[in-house]
XYZ file of C-alpha atoms in Angstrom:
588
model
C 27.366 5.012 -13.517
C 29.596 5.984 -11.180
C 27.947 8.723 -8.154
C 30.559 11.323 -8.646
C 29.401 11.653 -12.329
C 26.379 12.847 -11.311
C 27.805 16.164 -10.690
C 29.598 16.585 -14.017
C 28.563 19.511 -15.777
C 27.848 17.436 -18.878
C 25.867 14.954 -17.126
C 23.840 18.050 -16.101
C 23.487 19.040 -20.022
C 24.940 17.320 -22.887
C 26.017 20.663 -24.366
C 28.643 21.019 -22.134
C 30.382 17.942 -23.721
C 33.278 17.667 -26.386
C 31.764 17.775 -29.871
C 32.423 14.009 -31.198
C 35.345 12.748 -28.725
C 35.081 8.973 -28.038
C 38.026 9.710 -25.924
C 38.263 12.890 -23.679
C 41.117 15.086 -24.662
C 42.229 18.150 -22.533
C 42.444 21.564 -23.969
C 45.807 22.491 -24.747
C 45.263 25.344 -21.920
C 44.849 22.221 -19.397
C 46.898 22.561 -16.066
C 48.317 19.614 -14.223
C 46.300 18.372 -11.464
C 47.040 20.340 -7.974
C 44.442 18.068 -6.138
C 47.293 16.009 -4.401
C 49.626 18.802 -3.139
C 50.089 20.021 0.053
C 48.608 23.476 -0.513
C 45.305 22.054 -1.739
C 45.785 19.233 1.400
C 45.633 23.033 3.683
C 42.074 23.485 1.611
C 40.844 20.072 2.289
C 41.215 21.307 5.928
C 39.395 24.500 5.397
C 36.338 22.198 3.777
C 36.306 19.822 6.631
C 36.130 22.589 9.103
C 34.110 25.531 7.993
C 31.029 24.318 6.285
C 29.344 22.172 9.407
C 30.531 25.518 11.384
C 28.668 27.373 8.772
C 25.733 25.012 8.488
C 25.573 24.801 13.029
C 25.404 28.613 13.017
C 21.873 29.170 11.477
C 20.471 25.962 13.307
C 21.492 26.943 16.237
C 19.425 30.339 15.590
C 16.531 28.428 14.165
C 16.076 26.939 17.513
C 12.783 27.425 20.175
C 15.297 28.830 22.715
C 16.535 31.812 20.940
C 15.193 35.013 22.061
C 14.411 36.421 18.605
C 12.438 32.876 17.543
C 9.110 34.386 19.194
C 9.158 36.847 16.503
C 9.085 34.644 13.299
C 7.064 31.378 14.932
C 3.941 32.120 13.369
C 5.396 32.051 9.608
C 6.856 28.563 10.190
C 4.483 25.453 9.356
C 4.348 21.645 10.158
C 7.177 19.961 8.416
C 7.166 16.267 7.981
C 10.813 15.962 9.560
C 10.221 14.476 12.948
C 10.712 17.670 15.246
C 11.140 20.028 12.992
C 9.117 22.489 11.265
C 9.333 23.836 8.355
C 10.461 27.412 6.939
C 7.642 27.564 3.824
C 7.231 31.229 4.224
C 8.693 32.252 0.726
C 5.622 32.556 -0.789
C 6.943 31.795 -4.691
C 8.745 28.373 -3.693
C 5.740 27.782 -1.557
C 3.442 27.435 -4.440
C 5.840 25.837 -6.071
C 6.261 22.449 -3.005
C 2.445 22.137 -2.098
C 2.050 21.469 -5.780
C 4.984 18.546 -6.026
C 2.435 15.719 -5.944
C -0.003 17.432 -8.479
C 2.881 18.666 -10.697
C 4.243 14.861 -10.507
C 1.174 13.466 -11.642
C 0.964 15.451 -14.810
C 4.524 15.171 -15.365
C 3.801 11.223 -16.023
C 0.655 11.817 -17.581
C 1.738 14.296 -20.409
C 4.211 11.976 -22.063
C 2.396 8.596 -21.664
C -0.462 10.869 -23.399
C 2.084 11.668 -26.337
C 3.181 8.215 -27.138
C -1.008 6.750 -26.601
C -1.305 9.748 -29.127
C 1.488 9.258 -31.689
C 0.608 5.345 -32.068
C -3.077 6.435 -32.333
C -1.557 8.989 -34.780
C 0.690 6.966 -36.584
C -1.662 4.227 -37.325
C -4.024 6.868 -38.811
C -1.320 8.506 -41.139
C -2.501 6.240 -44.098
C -6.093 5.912 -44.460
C -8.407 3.738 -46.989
C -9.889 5.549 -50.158
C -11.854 3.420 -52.225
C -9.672 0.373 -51.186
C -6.285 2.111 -51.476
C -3.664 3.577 -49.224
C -4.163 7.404 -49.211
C -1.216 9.347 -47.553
C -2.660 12.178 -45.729
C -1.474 15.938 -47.399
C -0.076 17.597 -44.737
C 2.224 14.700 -43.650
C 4.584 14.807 -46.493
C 8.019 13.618 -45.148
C 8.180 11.365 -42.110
C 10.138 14.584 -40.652
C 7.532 16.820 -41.522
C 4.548 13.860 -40.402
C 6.262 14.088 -36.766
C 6.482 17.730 -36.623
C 2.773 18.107 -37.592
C 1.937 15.149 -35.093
C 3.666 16.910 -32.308
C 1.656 20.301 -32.929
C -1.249 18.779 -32.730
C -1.012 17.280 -29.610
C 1.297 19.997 -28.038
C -2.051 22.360 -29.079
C -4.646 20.099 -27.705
C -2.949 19.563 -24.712
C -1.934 22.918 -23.952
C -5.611 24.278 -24.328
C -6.724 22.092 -21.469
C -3.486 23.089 -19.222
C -4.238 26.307 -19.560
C -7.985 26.232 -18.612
C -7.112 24.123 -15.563
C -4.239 26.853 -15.108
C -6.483 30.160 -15.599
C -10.180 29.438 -16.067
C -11.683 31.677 -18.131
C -8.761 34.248 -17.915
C -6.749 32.067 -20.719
C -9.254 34.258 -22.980
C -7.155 37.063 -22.215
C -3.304 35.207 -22.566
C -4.533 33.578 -25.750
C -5.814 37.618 -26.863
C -2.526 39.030 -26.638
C -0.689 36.066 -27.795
C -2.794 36.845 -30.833
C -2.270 40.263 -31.084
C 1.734 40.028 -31.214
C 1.043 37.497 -33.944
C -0.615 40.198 -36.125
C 2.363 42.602 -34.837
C 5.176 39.841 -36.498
C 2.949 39.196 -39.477
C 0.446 42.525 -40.444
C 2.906 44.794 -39.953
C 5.952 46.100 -42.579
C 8.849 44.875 -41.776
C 10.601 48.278 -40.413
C 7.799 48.677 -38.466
C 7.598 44.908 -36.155
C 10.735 45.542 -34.125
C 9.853 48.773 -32.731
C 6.352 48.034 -32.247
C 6.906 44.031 -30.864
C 9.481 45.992 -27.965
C 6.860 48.642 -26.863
C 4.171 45.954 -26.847
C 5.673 43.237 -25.124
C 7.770 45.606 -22.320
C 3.836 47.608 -22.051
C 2.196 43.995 -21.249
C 4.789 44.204 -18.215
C 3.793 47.136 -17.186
C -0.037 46.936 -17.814
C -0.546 43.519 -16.696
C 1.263 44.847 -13.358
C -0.582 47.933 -13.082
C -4.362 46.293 -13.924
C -3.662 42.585 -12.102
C -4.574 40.878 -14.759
C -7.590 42.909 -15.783
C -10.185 41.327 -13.563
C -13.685 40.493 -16.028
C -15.484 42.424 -12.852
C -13.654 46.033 -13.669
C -13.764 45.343 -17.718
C -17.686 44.729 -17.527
C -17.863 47.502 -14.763
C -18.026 46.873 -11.197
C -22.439 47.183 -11.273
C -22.027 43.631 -13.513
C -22.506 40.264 -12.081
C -21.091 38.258 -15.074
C -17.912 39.736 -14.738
C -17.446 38.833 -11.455
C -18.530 35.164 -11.973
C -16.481 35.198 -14.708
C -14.046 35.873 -11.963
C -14.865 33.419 -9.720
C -13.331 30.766 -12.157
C -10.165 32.004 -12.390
C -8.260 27.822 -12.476
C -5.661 26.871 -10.228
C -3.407 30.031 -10.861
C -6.024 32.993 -11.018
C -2.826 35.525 -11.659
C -2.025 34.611 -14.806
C -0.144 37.572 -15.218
C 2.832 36.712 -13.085
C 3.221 34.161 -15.009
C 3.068 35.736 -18.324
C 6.196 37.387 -17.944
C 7.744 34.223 -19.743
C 5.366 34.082 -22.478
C 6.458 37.817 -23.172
C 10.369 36.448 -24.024
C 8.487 33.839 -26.052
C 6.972 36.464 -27.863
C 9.699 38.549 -28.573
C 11.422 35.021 -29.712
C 9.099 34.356 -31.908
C 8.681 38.196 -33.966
C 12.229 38.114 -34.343
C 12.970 35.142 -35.318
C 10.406 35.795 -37.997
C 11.138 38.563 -39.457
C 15.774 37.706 -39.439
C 13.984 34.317 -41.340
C 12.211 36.729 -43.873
C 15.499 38.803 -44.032
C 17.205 35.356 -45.665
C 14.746 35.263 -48.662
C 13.760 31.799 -47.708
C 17.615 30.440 -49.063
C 18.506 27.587 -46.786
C 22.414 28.169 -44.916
C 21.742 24.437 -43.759
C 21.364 23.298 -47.640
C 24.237 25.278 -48.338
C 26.374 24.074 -45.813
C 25.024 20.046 -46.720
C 24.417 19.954 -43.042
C 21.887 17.382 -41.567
C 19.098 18.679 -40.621
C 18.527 15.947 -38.000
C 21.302 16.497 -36.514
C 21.945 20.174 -36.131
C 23.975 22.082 -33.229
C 22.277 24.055 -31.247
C 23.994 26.851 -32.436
C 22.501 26.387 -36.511
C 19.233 24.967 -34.461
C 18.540 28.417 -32.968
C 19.074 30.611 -36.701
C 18.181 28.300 -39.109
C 15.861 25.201 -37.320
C 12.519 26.843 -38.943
C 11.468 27.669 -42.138
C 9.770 30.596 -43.873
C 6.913 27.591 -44.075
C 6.828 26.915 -40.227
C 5.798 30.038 -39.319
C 2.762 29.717 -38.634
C -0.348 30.547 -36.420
C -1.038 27.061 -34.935
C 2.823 26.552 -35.005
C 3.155 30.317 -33.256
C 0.607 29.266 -30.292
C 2.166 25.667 -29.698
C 5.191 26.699 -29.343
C 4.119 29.881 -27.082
C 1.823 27.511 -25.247
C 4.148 24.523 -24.896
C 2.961 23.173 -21.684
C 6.396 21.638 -19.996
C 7.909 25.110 -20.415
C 4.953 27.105 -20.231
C 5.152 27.609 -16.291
C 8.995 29.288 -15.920
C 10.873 28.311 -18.803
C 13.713 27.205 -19.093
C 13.387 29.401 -22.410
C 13.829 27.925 -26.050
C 13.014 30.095 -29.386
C 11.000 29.282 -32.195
C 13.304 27.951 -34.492
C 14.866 25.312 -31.380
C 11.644 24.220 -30.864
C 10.543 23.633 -34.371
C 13.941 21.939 -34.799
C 13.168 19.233 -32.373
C 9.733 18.735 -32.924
C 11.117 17.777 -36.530
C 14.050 15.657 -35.167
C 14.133 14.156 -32.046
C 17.977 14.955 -30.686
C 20.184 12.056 -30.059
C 20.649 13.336 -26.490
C 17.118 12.403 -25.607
C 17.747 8.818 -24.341
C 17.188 7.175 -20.737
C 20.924 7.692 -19.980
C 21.020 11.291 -19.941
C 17.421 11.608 -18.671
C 17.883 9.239 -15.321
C 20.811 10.971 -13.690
C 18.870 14.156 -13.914
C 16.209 13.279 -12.261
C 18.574 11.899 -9.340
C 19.853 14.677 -9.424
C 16.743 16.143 -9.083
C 15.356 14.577 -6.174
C 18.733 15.445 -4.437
C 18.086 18.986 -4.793
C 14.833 18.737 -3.990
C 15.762 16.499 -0.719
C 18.166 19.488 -0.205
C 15.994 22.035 -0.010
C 14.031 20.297 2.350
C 16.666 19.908 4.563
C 17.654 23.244 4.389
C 13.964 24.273 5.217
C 13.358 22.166 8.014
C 16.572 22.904 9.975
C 17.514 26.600 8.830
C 15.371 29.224 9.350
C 16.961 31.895 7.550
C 14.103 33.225 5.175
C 11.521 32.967 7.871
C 14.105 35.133 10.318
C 14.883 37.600 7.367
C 10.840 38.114 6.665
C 10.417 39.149 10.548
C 11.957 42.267 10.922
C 14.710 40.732 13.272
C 16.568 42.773 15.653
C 20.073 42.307 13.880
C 22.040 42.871 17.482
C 20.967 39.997 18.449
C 23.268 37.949 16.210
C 27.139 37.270 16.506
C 28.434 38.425 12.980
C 29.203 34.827 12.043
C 25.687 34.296 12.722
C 24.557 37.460 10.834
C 26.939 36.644 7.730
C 25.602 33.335 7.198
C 21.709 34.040 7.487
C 22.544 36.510 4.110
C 24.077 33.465 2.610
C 21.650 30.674 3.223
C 19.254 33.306 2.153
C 20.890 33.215 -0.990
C 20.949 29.346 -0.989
C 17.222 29.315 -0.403
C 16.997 31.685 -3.146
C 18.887 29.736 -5.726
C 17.158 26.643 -4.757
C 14.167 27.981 -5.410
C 14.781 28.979 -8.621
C 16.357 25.964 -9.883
C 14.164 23.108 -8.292
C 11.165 24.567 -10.565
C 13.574 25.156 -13.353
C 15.001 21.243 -13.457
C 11.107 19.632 -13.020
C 9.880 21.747 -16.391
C 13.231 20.719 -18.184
C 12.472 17.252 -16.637
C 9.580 17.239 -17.842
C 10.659 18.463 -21.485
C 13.478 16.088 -21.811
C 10.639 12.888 -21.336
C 8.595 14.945 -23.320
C 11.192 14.602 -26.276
C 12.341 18.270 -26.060
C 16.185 19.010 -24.822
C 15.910 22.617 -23.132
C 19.064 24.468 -22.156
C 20.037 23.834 -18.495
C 19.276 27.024 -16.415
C 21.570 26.733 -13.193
C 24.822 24.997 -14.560
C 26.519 26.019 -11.169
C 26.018 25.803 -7.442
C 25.378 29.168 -6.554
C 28.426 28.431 -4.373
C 30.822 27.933 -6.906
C 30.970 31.475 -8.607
C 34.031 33.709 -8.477
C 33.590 35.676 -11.626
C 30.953 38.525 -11.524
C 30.180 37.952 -15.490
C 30.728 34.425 -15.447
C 27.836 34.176 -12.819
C 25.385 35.481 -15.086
C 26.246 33.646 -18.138
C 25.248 30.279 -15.709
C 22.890 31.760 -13.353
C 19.379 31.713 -15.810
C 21.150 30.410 -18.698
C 18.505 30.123 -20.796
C 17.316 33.627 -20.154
C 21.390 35.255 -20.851
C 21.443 33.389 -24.379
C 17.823 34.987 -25.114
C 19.185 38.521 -24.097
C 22.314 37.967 -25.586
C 20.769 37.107 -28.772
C 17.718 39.271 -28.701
C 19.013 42.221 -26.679
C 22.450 42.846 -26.651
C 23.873 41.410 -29.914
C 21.426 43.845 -32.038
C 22.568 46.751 -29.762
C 26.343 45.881 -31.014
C 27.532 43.683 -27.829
C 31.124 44.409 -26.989
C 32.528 45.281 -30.563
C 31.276 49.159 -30.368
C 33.973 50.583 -27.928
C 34.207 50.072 -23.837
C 31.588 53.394 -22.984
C 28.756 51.973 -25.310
C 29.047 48.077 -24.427
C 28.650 49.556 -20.450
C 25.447 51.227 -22.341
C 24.318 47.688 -23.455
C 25.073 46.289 -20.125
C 22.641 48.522 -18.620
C 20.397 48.621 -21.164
C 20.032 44.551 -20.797
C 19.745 44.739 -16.869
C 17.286 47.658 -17.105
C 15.274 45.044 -19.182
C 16.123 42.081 -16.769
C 14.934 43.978 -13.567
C 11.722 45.369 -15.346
C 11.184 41.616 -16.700
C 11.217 40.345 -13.260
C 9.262 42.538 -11.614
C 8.522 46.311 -11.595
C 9.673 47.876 -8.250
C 12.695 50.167 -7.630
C 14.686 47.432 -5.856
C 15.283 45.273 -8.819
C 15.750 48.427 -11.069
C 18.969 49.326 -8.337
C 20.144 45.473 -8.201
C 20.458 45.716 -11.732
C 22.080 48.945 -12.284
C 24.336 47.429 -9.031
C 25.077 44.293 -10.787
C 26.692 46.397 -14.211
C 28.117 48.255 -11.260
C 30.238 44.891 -9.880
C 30.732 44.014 -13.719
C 32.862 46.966 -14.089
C 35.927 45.968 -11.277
C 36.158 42.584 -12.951
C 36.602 43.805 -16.370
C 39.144 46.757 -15.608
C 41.450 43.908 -13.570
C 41.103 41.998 -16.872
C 42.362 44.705 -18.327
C 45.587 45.720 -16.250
C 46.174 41.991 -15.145
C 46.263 40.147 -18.629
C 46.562 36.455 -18.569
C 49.985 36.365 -21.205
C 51.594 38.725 -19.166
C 51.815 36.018 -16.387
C 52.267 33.119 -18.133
C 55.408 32.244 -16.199
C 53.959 32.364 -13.428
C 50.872 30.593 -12.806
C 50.763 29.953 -9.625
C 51.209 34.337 -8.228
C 48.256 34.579 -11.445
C 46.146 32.327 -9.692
C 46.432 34.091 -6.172
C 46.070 37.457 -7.678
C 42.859 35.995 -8.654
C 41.412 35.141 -5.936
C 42.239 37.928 -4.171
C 40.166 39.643 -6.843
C 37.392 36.620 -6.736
C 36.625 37.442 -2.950
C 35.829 41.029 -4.156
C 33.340 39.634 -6.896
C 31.445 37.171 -4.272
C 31.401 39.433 -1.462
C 29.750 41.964 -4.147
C 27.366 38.813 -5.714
C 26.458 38.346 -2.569
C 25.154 41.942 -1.640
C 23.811 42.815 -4.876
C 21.219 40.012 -4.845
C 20.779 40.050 -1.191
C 19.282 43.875 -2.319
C 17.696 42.438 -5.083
C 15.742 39.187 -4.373
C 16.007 39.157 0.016
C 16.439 41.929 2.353
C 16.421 44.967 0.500
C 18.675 48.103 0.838
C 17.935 48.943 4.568
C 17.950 44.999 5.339
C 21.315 44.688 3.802
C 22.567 48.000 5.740
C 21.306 46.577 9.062
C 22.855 43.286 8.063
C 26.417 44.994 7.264
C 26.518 47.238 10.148
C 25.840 44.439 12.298
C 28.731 42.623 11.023
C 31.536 45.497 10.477
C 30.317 47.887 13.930
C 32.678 45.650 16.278
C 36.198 44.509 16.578
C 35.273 41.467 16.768
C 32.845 41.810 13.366
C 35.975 42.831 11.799
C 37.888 40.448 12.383
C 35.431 37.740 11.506
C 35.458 39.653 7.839
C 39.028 39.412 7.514
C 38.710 35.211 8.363
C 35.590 35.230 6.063
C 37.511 36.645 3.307
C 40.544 34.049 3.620
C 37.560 31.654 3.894
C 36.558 33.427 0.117
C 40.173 32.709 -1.224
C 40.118 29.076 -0.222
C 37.216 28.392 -2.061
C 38.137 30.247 -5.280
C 41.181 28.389 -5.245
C 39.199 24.946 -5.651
C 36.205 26.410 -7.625
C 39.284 27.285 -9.854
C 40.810 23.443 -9.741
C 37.097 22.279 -10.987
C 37.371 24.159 -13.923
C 40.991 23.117 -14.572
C 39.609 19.410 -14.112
C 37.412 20.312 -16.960
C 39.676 21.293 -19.146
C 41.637 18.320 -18.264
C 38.266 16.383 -19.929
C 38.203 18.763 -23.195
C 35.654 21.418 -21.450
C 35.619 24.883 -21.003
C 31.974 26.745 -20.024
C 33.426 30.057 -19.345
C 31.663 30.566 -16.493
């Protein structure tokens, strides 16, 4: 395999890939390669230049001799670089790398498990009654014998991981887990979807406002059991920050349910002679479950699956069902080896990153801005962002790693480096991918999408980021980066609107520049909406702005930064073209 396929988007995740092409075939909306011409030779320049200017910039404020470095020392730890330590002072990505070698462990364990499991399994399908073979009921097909296999051990499995996860507090995630059950199945059926919203979105708000409901306040604070109860509380005692995932998993699930009951139990897969072993993803997600398969032990498997159990990436019901039926043909040791290189790369990244750039350690220590050139200010914000995306995606790829060697293909989360986004609503369809196809399908389709006139689809827009920033956390902040990110949407889709791709069809080339004139807007305001969001706040990004824009000189660096912007956009839009060019189009 050759090292520059590695970073193909459908090396990253086979859905990406033409549908049944031996041969690739570009779209018929291909463009002729621009990588040899002389204007793209001008961006080759720009590449060559800027980034180890960018890159020297924050190491050369992460240094001992900078006057502000007294102020952040203490948050920095011993790094295993030789000189160097190490910026672990995000405390989510933190738990995240002291846990690598732990996380490893049970990443080999868990499959070697299944397979000790499903010969042990497999050998005990047919058992002896009086001297004959006796097939075992609930096997039936050998479909239906592999699904039930699978269960088992995903149930088995996942009720030790989440002891060793939350001691004795896995009482109260397996309680509600229950209790949204009864919602999907006790209730009448006008009744679940109401109810299963104001559940689900009150765990997020109750599980915030209690901590978890400690044993020691629910048995009153004079008890002793409650606090011993307490006192083995596993290796991740607040079980409620990570519950927020389980919540989309419950949602998942009560809908799915009750849009299965909706069909009658008639099969569109029969109808359509599909085969239900090899299903797209697309009939995997509506029809891979029956009205048969849903049920309880099902339910809590697939809620408890432990791979994705931790932070996703998110499958629904009927996906998972689907595969633990039928094993996808993309599950083989060629797909699953480049990932993890890629993997480790990323990782190996990050740890560069963190041993040689301080930039989350400097943002965390209420820095005074003044003391940074604007170049220097500019591009702590955007390694901030890098750190931020890293984090988020390292975790991501090891539970999808894990899944694919556990026989399960997730949807890829990240399917772009967060520095190759020009398009405000393209960003979000790859940035969480998993979690935009759960509220596309789950929130904004039922709310009418786009097809219910430009006024109400900005309505769904901020109905679905309301949800987003509430789902990752309730504070004001996130509530105003997502209002601030339909905000952004909004310039994108009016220059859509008076800047139509037809009417410029003869000339490509002025299109394409218009374009990334427009594309420097959308990063510059990607940029600042989750630098408010998930970094520095409102008043950090303020300090950080004035800093830049309060001199001549600050000014002018904006002006170069934003040229900077259109040479990128300009090759972020080549990759795409070279997509095309192999019969691909993500739309994002």
């Amino acid at each position: 395999m050759k090292i520059t396929n590695l970073y193909k988007v459908e090396t990253l995740d086979h859905r990406f890939a033409p549908p049944g092409q031996a041969e690739q075939k570009p779209l018929a909306d291909a463009q002729p390669s621009k990588w040899n011409t002389p204007e793209y030779y001008i961006y080759y320049l720009f590449f060559l230049t800027i980034p180890p200017l960018m890159f020297k910039a924050v190491y050369d404020v992460s240094q001992p001799s900078h006057p502000n470095y007294a102020r952040y020392e203490q948050l920095l730890s011993p790094g295993w670089i030789p000189g160097r330590k190490v910026d672990n002072s995000d405390a989510q990505y933190r738990g995240f790398r002291d846990n690598i070698p732990y996380m490893a462990v049970v990443l080999c364990l868990h499959p070697l498990l299944r397979k000790a499991y499903d010969r042990w399994a497999g050998d005990s399908v047919f058992t002896q009654a009086n001297g004959s073979a006796k097939q075992r009921p609930e096997e039936g097909t050998a479909a239906d014998a592999r699904l039930a296999r699978r269960i088992r051990f995903d149930l088995g499995f996942a009720t030790i991981f989440l002891l060793a996860l939350h001691g004795f507090s896995a009482l109260k995630v397996l309680l509600l887990v229950y209790l949204n059950y009864q919602i999907a199945t006790a209730l009448p059926r006008r009744y679940v979807p109401i109810t299963t919203w104001i559940f689900n979105i009150g765990l997020l708000f109750v599980n915030e406002l209690y901590h978890g409901y400690p044993f020691a306040k629910l048995a009153g604070n004079t008890s002793t059991w409650g606090a011993w109860l307490d006192s083995y509380g596993g290796l991740i005692p607040r079980w409620e920050v990570l519950f927020n995932f389980t919540v989309l998993r419950l949602i998942a699930f009560n809908f799915d349910y009750i849009w299965m009951r909706d069909r009658r139990e008639s099969s569109p897969v029969e109808k359509k002679s599909i085969d239900p072993s090899n299903l797209p993803e697309k009939e995997r997600l509506k029809y891979g479950a029956t009205v048969k398969d849903f049920t309880f032990h099902n339910y809590l498997a697939y809620t408890l699956y432990s791979p994705l159990y931790l932070a996703g990436p998110i499958i629904n019901f009927n996906d998972y069902i689907c595969q633990s039926r039928y094993q996808l043909s993309t599950i083989s040791r060629s797909r699953i080896v480049p990932y993890a290189i890629r993997f480790i790369i990323c990782l190996l990244t990050m740890e560069v990153v963190l041993h040689y750039l301080y930039a989350v350690a400097i943002s965390k220590s209420n820095p005074d801005w003044t003391a940074y050139t604007p170049f220097q200010l500019s591009m702590l914000g955007y390694f901030n962002l890098h750190v931020i995306w890293l984090k988020l995606l390292l975790p991501w790829r090891f539970f999808r790693l894990w899944a694919l060697l556990d026989g399960v293909d997730a949807p890829e989360n990240m399917v772009r480096c967060m520095s190759d986004n020009y398009s405000t609503m393209a960003f979000w369809r790859s940035w969480h991918r998993s979690f935009n196809q759960w509220v596309t399908r789950y929130i904004y389709i039922p709310l009418g999408g786009s097809r219910v006139g430009k006024v109400r689809a900005v309505m769904n827009f901020l109905a679905v980021f309301t949800f987003v920033a509430i789902w990752h956390d309730i504070n004001l902040r996130l509530l105003i980066w997502g209002w601030l990110v339909v905000l952004f949407v909004l310039p994108e889709a009016i220059a859509t609107l008076l800047f139509p791709h037809k009417a410029w069809k003869d000339s490509p080339n002025a299109y394409r520049w218009l374009c990334g004139i427009g594309a420097v807007g959308n990063v510059l305001m990607m940029m600042a909406a989750n630098l408010v969001g998930f970094a520095l706040g409102l008043d950090g990004l303020k300090g950080l702005v004035d800093g830049i824009v309060s001199t001549l000189g600050g000014r002018v660096f904006l002006l170069a930064a934003c040229i900077t912007l259109f040479v990128g956009a300009q090759v972020m839009f080549e990759v795409r073209e070279a997509e095309k060019r192999r019969g691909i189009n993500m739309k994002c």
